[in-house]
XYZ file of C-alpha atoms in Angstrom:
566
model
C 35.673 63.150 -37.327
C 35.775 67.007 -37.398
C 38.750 69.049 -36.890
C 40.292 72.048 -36.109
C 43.178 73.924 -36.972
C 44.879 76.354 -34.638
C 42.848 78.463 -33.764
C 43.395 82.543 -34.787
C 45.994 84.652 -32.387
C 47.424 81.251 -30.759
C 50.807 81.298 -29.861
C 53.407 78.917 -30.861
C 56.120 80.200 -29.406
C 54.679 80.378 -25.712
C 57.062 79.174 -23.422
C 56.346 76.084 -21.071
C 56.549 76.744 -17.588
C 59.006 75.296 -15.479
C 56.799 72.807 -13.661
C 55.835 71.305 -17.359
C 58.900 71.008 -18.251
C 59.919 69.244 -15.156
C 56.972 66.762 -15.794
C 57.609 66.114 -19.104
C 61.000 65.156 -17.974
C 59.944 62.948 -14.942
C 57.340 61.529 -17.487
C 60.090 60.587 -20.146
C 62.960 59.348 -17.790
C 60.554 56.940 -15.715
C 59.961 55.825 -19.789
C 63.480 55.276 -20.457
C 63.530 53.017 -17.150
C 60.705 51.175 -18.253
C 61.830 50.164 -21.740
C 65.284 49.413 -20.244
C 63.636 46.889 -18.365
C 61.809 45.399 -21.453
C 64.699 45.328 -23.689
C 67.177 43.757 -21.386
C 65.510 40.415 -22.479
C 66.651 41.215 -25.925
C 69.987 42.102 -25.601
C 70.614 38.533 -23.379
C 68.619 36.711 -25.863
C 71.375 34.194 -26.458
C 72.336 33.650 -22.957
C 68.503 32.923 -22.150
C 68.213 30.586 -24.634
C 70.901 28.446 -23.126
C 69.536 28.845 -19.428
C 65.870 28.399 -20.150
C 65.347 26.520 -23.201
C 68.323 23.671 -22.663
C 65.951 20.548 -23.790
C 66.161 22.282 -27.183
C 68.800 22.054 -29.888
C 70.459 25.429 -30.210
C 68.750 26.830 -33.133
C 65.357 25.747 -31.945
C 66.427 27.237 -28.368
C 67.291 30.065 -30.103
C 64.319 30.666 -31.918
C 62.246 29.745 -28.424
C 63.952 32.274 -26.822
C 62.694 35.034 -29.532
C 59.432 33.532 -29.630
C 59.310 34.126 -25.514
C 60.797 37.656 -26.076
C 57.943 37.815 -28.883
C 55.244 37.233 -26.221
C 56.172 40.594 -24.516
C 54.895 41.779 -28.088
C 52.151 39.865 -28.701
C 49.919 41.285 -25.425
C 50.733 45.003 -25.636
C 47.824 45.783 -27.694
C 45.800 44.069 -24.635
C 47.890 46.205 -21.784
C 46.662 49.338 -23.824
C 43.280 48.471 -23.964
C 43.406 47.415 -20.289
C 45.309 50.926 -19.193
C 44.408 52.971 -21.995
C 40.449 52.795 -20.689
C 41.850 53.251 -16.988
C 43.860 56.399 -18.083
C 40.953 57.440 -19.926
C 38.764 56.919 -16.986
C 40.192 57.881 -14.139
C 43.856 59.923 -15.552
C 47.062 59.551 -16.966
C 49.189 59.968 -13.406
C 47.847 56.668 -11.598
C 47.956 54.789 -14.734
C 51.533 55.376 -15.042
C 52.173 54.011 -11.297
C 50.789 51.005 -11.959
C 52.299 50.021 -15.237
C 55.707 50.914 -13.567
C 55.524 48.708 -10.691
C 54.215 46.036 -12.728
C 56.860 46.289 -15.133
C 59.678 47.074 -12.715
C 58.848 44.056 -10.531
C 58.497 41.101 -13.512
C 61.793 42.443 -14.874
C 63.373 41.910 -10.656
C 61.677 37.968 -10.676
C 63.434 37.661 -13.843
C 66.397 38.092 -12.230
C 65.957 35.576 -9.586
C 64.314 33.146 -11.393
C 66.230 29.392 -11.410
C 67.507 27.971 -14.877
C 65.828 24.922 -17.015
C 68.543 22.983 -15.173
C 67.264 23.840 -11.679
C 63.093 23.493 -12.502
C 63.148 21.862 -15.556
C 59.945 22.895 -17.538
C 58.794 25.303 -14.986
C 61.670 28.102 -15.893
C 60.112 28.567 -19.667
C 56.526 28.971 -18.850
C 57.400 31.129 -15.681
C 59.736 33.200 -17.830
C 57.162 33.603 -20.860
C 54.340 34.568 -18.022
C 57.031 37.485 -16.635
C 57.255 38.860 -20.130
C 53.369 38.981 -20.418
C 53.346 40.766 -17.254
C 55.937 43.330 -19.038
C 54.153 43.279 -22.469
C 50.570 44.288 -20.856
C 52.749 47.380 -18.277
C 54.522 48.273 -21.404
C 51.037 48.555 -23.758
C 49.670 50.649 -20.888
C 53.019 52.830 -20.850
C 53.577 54.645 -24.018
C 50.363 55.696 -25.334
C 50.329 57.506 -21.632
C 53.752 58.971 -21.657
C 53.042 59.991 -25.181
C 49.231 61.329 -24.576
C 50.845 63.142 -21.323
C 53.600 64.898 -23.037
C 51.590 66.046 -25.713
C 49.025 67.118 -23.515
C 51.470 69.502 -21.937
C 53.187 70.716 -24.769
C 51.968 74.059 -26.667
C 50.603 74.357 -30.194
C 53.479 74.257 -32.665
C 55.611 72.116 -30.640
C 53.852 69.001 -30.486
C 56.621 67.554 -32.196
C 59.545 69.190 -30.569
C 58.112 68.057 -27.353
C 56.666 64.182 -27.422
C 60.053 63.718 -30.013
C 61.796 63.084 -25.847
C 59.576 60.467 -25.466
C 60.442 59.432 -28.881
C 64.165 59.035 -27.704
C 63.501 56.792 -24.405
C 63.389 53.513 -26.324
C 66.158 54.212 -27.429
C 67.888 55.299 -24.453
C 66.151 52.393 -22.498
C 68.175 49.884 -25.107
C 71.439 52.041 -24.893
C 70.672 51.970 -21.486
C 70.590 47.496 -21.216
C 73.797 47.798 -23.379
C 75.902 49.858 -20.910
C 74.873 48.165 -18.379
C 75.436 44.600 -19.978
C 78.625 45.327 -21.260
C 79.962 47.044 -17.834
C 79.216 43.611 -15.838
C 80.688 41.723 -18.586
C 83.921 43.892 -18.282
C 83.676 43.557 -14.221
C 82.918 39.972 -13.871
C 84.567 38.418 -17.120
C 82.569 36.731 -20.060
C 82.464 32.928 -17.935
C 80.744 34.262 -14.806
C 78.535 36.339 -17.103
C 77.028 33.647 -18.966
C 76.718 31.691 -15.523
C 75.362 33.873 -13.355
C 76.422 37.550 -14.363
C 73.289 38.236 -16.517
C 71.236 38.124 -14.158
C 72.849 41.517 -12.184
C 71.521 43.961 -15.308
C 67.903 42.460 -13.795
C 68.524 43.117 -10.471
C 69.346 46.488 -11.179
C 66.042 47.355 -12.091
C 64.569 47.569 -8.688
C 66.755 50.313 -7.823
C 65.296 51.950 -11.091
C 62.008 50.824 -9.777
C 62.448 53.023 -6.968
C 63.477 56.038 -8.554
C 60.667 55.694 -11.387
C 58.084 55.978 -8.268
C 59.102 58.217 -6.464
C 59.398 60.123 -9.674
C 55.987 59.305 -10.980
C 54.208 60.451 -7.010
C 55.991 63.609 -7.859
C 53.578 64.673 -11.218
C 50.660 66.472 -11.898
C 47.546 65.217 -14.197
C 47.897 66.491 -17.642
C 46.063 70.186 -17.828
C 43.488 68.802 -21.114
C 42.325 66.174 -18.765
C 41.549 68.219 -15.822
C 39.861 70.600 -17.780
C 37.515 67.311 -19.232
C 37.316 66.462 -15.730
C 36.339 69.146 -14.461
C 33.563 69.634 -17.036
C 32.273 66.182 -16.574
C 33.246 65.226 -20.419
C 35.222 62.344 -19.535
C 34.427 58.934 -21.529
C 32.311 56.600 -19.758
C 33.292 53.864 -21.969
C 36.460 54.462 -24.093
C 36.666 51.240 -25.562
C 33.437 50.740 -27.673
C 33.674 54.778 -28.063
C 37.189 54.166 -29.710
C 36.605 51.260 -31.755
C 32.363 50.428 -31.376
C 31.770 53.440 -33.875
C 33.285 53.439 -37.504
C 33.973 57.071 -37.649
C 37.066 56.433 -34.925
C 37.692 52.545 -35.580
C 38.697 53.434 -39.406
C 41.091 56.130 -38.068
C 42.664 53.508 -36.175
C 42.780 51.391 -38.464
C 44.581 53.942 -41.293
C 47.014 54.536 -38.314
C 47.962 50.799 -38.169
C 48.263 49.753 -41.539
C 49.451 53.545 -42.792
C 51.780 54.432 -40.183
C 52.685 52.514 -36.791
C 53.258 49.024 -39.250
C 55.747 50.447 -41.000
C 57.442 52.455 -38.042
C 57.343 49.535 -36.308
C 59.335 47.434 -38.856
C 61.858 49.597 -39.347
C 62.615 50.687 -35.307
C 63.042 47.067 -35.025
C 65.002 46.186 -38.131
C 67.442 49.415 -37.326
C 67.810 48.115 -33.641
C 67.204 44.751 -32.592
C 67.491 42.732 -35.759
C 70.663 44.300 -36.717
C 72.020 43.282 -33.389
C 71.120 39.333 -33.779
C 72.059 40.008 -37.722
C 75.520 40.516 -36.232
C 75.974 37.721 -34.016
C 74.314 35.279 -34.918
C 74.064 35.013 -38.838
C 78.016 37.360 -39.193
C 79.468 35.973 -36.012
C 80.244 38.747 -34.406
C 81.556 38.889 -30.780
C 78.505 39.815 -28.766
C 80.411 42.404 -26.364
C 81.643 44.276 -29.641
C 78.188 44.077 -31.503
C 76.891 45.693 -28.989
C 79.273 48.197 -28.828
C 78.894 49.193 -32.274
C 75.212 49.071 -32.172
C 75.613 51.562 -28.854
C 77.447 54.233 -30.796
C 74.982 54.055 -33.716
C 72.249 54.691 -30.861
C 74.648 57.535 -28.767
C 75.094 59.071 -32.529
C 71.650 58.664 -34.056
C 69.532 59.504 -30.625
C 69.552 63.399 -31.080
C 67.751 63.038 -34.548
C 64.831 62.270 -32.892
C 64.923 65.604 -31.525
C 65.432 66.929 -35.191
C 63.049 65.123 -37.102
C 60.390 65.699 -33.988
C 61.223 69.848 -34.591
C 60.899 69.898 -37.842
C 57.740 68.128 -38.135
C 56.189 71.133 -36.469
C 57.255 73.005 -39.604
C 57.253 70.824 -42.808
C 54.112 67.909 -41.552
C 54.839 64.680 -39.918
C 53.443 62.779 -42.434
C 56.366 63.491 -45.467
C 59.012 62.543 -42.776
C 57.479 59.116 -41.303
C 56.531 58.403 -45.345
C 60.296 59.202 -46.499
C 61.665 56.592 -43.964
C 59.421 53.827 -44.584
C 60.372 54.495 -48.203
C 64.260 54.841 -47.698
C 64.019 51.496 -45.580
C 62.115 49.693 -48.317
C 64.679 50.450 -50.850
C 67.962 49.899 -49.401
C 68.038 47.292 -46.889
C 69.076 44.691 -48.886
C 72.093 46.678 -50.489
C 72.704 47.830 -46.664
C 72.800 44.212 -44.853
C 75.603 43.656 -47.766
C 77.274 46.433 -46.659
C 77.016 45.592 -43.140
C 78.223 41.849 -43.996
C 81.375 42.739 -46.152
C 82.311 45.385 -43.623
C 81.737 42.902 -40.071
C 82.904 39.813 -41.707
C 84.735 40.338 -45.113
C 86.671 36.584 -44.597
C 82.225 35.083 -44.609
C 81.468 37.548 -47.507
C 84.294 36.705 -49.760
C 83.742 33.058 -48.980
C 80.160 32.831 -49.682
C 80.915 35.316 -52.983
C 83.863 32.628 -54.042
C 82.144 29.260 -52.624
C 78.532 29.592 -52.548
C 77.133 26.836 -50.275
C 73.971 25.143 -52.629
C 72.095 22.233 -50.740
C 70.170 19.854 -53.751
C 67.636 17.753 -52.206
C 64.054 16.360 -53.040
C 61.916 19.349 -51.497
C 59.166 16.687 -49.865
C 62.291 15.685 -48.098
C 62.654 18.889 -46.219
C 61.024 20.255 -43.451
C 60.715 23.485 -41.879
C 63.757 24.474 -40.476
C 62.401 27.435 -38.202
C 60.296 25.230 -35.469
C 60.835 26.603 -32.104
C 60.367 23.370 -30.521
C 62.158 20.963 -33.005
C 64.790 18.763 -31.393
C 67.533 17.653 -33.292
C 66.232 13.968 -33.445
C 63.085 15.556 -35.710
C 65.488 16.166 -38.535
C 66.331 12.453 -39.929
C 66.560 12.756 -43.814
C 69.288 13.683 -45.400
C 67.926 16.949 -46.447
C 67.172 18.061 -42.765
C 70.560 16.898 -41.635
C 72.059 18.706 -43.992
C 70.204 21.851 -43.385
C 70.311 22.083 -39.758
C 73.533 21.875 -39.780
C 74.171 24.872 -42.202
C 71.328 26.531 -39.735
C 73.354 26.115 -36.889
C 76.745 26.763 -38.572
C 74.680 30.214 -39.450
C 76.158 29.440 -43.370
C 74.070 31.062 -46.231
C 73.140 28.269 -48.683
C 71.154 27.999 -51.913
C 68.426 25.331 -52.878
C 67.818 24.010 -55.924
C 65.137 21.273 -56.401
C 66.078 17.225 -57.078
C 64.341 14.930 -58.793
C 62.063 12.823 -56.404
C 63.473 9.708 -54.099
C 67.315 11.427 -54.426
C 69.130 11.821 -51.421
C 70.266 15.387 -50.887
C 74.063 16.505 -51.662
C 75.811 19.880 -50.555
C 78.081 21.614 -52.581
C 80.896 24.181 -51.664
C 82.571 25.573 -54.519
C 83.726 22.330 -56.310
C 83.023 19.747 -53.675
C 80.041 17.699 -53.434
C 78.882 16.114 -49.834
C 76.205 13.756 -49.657
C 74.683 13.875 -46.335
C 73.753 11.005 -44.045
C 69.971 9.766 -43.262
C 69.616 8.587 -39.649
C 67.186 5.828 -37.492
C 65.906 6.957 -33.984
C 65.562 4.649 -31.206
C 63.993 5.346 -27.742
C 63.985 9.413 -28.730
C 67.517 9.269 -29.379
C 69.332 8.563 -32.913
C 70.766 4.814 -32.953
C 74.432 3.890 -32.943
C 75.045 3.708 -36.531
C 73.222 6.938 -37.450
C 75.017 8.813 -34.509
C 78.521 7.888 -35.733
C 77.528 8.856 -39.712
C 76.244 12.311 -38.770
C 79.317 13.256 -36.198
C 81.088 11.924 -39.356
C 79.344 14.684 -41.733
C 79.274 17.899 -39.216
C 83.149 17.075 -39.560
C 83.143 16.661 -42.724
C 81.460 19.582 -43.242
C 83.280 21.822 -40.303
C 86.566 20.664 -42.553
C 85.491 21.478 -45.898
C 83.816 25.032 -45.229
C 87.058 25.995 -43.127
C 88.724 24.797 -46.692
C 86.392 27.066 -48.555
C 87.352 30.434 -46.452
C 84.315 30.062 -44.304
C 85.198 31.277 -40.575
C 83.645 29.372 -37.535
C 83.892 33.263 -36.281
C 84.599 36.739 -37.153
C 87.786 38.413 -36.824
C 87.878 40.563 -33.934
C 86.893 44.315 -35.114
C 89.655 46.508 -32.789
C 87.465 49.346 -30.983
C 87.724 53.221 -33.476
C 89.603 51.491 -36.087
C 88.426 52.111 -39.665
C 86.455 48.725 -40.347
C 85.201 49.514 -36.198
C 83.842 53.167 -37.947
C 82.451 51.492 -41.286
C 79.845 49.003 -38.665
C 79.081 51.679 -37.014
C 78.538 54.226 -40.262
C 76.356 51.560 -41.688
C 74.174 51.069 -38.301
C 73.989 55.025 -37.710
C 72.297 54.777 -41.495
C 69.552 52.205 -40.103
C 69.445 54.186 -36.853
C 68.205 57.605 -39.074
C 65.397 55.559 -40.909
C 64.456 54.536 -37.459
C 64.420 58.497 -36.393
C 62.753 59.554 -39.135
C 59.482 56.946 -38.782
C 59.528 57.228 -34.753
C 60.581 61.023 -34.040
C 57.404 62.167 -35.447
C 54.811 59.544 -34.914
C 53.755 60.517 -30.801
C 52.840 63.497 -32.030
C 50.611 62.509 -35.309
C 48.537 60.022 -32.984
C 47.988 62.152 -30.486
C 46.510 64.796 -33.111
C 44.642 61.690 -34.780
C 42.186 61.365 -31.807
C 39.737 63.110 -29.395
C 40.920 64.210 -26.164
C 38.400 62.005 -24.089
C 39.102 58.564 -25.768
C 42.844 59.609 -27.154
C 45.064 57.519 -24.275
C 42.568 54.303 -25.350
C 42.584 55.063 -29.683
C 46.258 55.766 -30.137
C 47.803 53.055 -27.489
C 45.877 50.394 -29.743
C 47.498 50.924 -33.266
C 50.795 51.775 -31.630
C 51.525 48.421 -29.630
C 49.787 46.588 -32.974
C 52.223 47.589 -35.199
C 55.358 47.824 -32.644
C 54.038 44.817 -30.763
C 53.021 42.491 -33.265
C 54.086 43.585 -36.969
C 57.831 45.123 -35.331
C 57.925 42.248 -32.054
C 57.754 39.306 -34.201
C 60.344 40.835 -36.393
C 63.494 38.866 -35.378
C 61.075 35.666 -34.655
C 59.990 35.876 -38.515
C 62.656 36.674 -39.990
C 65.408 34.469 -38.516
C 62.638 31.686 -39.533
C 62.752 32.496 -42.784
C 66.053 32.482 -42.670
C 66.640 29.343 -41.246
C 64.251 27.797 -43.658
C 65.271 29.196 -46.665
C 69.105 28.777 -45.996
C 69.791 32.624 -47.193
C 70.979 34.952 -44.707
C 69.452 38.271 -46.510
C 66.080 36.988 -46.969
C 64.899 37.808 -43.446
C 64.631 41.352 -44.691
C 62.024 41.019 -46.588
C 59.555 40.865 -43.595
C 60.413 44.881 -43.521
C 60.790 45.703 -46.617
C 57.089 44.152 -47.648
C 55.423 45.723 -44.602
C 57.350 48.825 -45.378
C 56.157 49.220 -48.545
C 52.301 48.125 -47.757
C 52.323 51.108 -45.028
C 54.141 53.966 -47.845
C 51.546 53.055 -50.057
C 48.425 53.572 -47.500
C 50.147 55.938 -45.361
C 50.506 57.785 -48.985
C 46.604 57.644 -50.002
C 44.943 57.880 -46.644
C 46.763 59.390 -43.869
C 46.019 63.110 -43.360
C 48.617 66.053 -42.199
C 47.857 66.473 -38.560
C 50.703 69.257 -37.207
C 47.705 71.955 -37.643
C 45.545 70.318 -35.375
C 44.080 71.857 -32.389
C 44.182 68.896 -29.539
C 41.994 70.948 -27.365
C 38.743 71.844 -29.467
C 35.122 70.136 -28.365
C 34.597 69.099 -31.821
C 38.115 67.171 -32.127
């Protein structure tokens, strides 16, 4: 692929006239409502596990629950192959409408759909078809707003300029937050878990409204009318994007070198320090997301920064920096995060370290998202899913083959029951022995210092300030790797097939290396039994995409978006 930089006597300090400005803003604010939408599903992740997933045992609803927010993930590379061709074909404004109403009226269903307890199986599957819906709108979404904003902006301010649509995922979350936590504080935490969280969904067909009516109001995008008008549009973006090697390895450098990574870290910074909070430190969900909020009001304008001064410095040292901070101190940071939200769990687990010693052909993999509780029935599965669902770090250390497993805490040794299922349910005998052992257990880890919850972190207090300094940390890394990174794929691609080439390596590595982020990791943590180890998901993919991101990805902020031979 050829290039071009700037060319001679171009300004980069040209003003954009008010209409662009407006669109860019009507472009980015019907983005914001469209990731609120999506992420609203997160953020209730523990309430829909309980109303759709009830067959399950709790961990295994749990996990069901971020497999079905997963599935949002998993098609967006298909809804930007789908709308990236159609807003390479026939423009970027009518794309936009349609991935809108798709997306705005999925979230509404949501919102009206009946409970595992009204349909039985039904809820799930229509549930996980809703999110596809969302997943494929959302794929189409991004690389648009992005491609649009760019598209508009003048040379030397790519970054400046698609760094807003950088900040509308973020604002889309904050957005699901406020709004969650405001009909929490209206209609109490009962009638919120009951009924309540379904109100945040309804809300989103007012949202749809304004998003239209906003979206009828813009103009094409002033690179594509120009194409147009010269007859240079693609007649077939897809093999044109990825059917010749010359573009496919570009995409292909921009998966593994930079939207992997950014991916990874966005979601470790946002979502997976959320569920880190309540479900492995305990946290009250109301005040994790509070905390998480004021990382996100705090952190947000750093998109802007890191966007700005890409234009001057390269976007390539600033996404490479992040990936590289991330990859080094998460560990030491989740720590930090753990002794600062729950000191009473940390000191525990640093004074009585849970260590579970069992025959390893004995245990089975804790993180199945359809195990029921009858599936576990030696004594090293008992003994597992309870720590699992206790959300208590343990240790494992092999025993010899045929022994029955044995938990220790501190200085005491518990030796788990083995149980007998009859007619899919455990017998008598077994039933009494393991209610027996949770109590047991519930007894001796309260002994140990181990709290069934956190203490309550009072609102701008100093241990209140400490969450939040640690999450506005996580929230820069996320800046850093996602203020610049609408602006380097833009200038990666052609103008003819860019809406189809950049959508595809974007929703890869959000959809499918940063989606299946809190899926994978709270697997591995449930299997392996240690809270922390979860993080290395990130930290590994991190790594991989410093390291290619380092040797193959080029500077693009010279680039000239608008030259025939781009």
């Amino acid at each position: 692929m050829v290039t071009s930089a700037i060319p001679v006597g171009a300004s980069v300090d040209k003003p954009m006239t008010r209409e662009e400005k407006k669109v860019i803003f009507a472009s980015s604010l019907g983005t914001v409502f469209e990731w609120y939408d999506f992420y609203l599903y997160g953020s209730l992740a523990a309430i829909i596990a309980k109303q759709f997933f009830a067959a399950l045992d709790p961990t295994a609803a749990f996990i069901a629950a971020l497999l079905a927010f997963a599935a949002g993930f998993l098609v967006r590379p298909f809804g930007a192959l789908v709308f990236g061709r159609l807003g390479d074909m026939i423009g970027r404004k009518y794309t936009f409408l349609v991935t809108i109403l798709i997306m705005g009226l999925s979230t509404f269903v949501v919102g009206l759909l009946p409970g595992y307890g009204s349909i039985g199986v039904a809820a799930p599957i229509i549930l996980v078809a809703l999110r596809l819906l969302q997943g494929l709108a959302l794929g189409g979404e991004y690389g648009g707003a992005a491609t649009y904003v760019a598209e508009h902006a003048p040379h030397g301010k790519r970054g400046a300029y698609t760094s807003w649509i950088q900040t509308t995922a973020t604002l889309g979350l904050f957005l699901s937050l406020i709004v969650i936590i405001g009909t929490k504080e209206v209609l109490g935490d009962a009638a919120f878990n009951d009924w309540g969280w379904r109100v945040p969904f309804w809300m989103s067909f007012f949202l749809l409204i304004i998003s239209v009516w906003i979206r009828l109001s813009l103009n094409e995008t002033p690179a594509f009318k120009k194409m147009k008008e010269e007859g240079r549009t693609s007649k077939a973006p897809l093999t044109e994007s990825f059917g010749t090697w010359s573009n496919g390895k570009i995409v292909l450098v921009a998966l593994l070198g930079l939207t992997a990574g950014q991916g990874v870290v966005w979601y470790t910074g946002q979502f997976y320090a959320l569920f880190f909070l309540t479900a492995q430190l305990k946290v009250d969900p109301t005040t994790a997301q509070l905390m998480i909020g004021a990382s996100l009001l705090l952190g947000t304008p750093f998109f802007i920064v890191f966007g700005t001064l890409s234009d001057k410095i390269g976007r390539k040292p600033i996404i490479m920096a992040g990936c590289l901070l991330a990859a080094l101190t998460f560990i030491p940071l989740f720590h930090a995060l753990a002794q600062a939200a729950n000191p009473e769990l940390a000191a525990a687990q640093a004074k009585n370290q849970v260590v579970v010693h069992a025959d390893p052909s004995q245990c089975s993999f804790q993180g199945s998202p359809i195990a029921r509780e009858i599936d576990f029935r030696t004594s090293c599965d008992i003994a597992k899913r309870f720590l699992a669902q206790s959300s208590v770090s343990y240790d494992n250390v092999d025993a010899p083959a045929g022994t029955p497993a044995t938990i220790t805490i501190g200085d005491k040794v518990i030796t788990p029951p083995t149980a007998t299922v009859v007619n899919q349910k455990f017998d008598a005998d077994s039933a009494g022995k393991i209610a027996a052992f949770k109590k047991e257990m519930s007894a001796d880890l309260a002994a140990a210092g181990y709290p069934k919850e956190a203490k309550k972190i009072d609102r701008w207090t100093g241990q209140w300030w400490t969450v939040v300094g640690i999450l506005f940390v996580l929230v820069i890394y996320v800046t850093m790797v996602y203020g610049p990174i609408a602006a380097m794929l833009v200038e990666l691609f052609p103008t003819k097939i860019r809406y189809t080439s950049m959508s595809l390596p974007y929703h890869i590595g959000n959809g499918w290396f940063g989606g299946l982020l809190p899926t994978t990791a709270f697997a591995i943590v449930a299997s392996t039994g240690n809270m922390f180890n979860g993080l290395w998901y990130p930290i590994v993919v991190a790594s991989m995409t410093f390291i290619i991101g380092m040797l193959f990805i080029r500077e693009t902020k010279d680039v000239d978006i608008y030259a025939h031979d781009h």
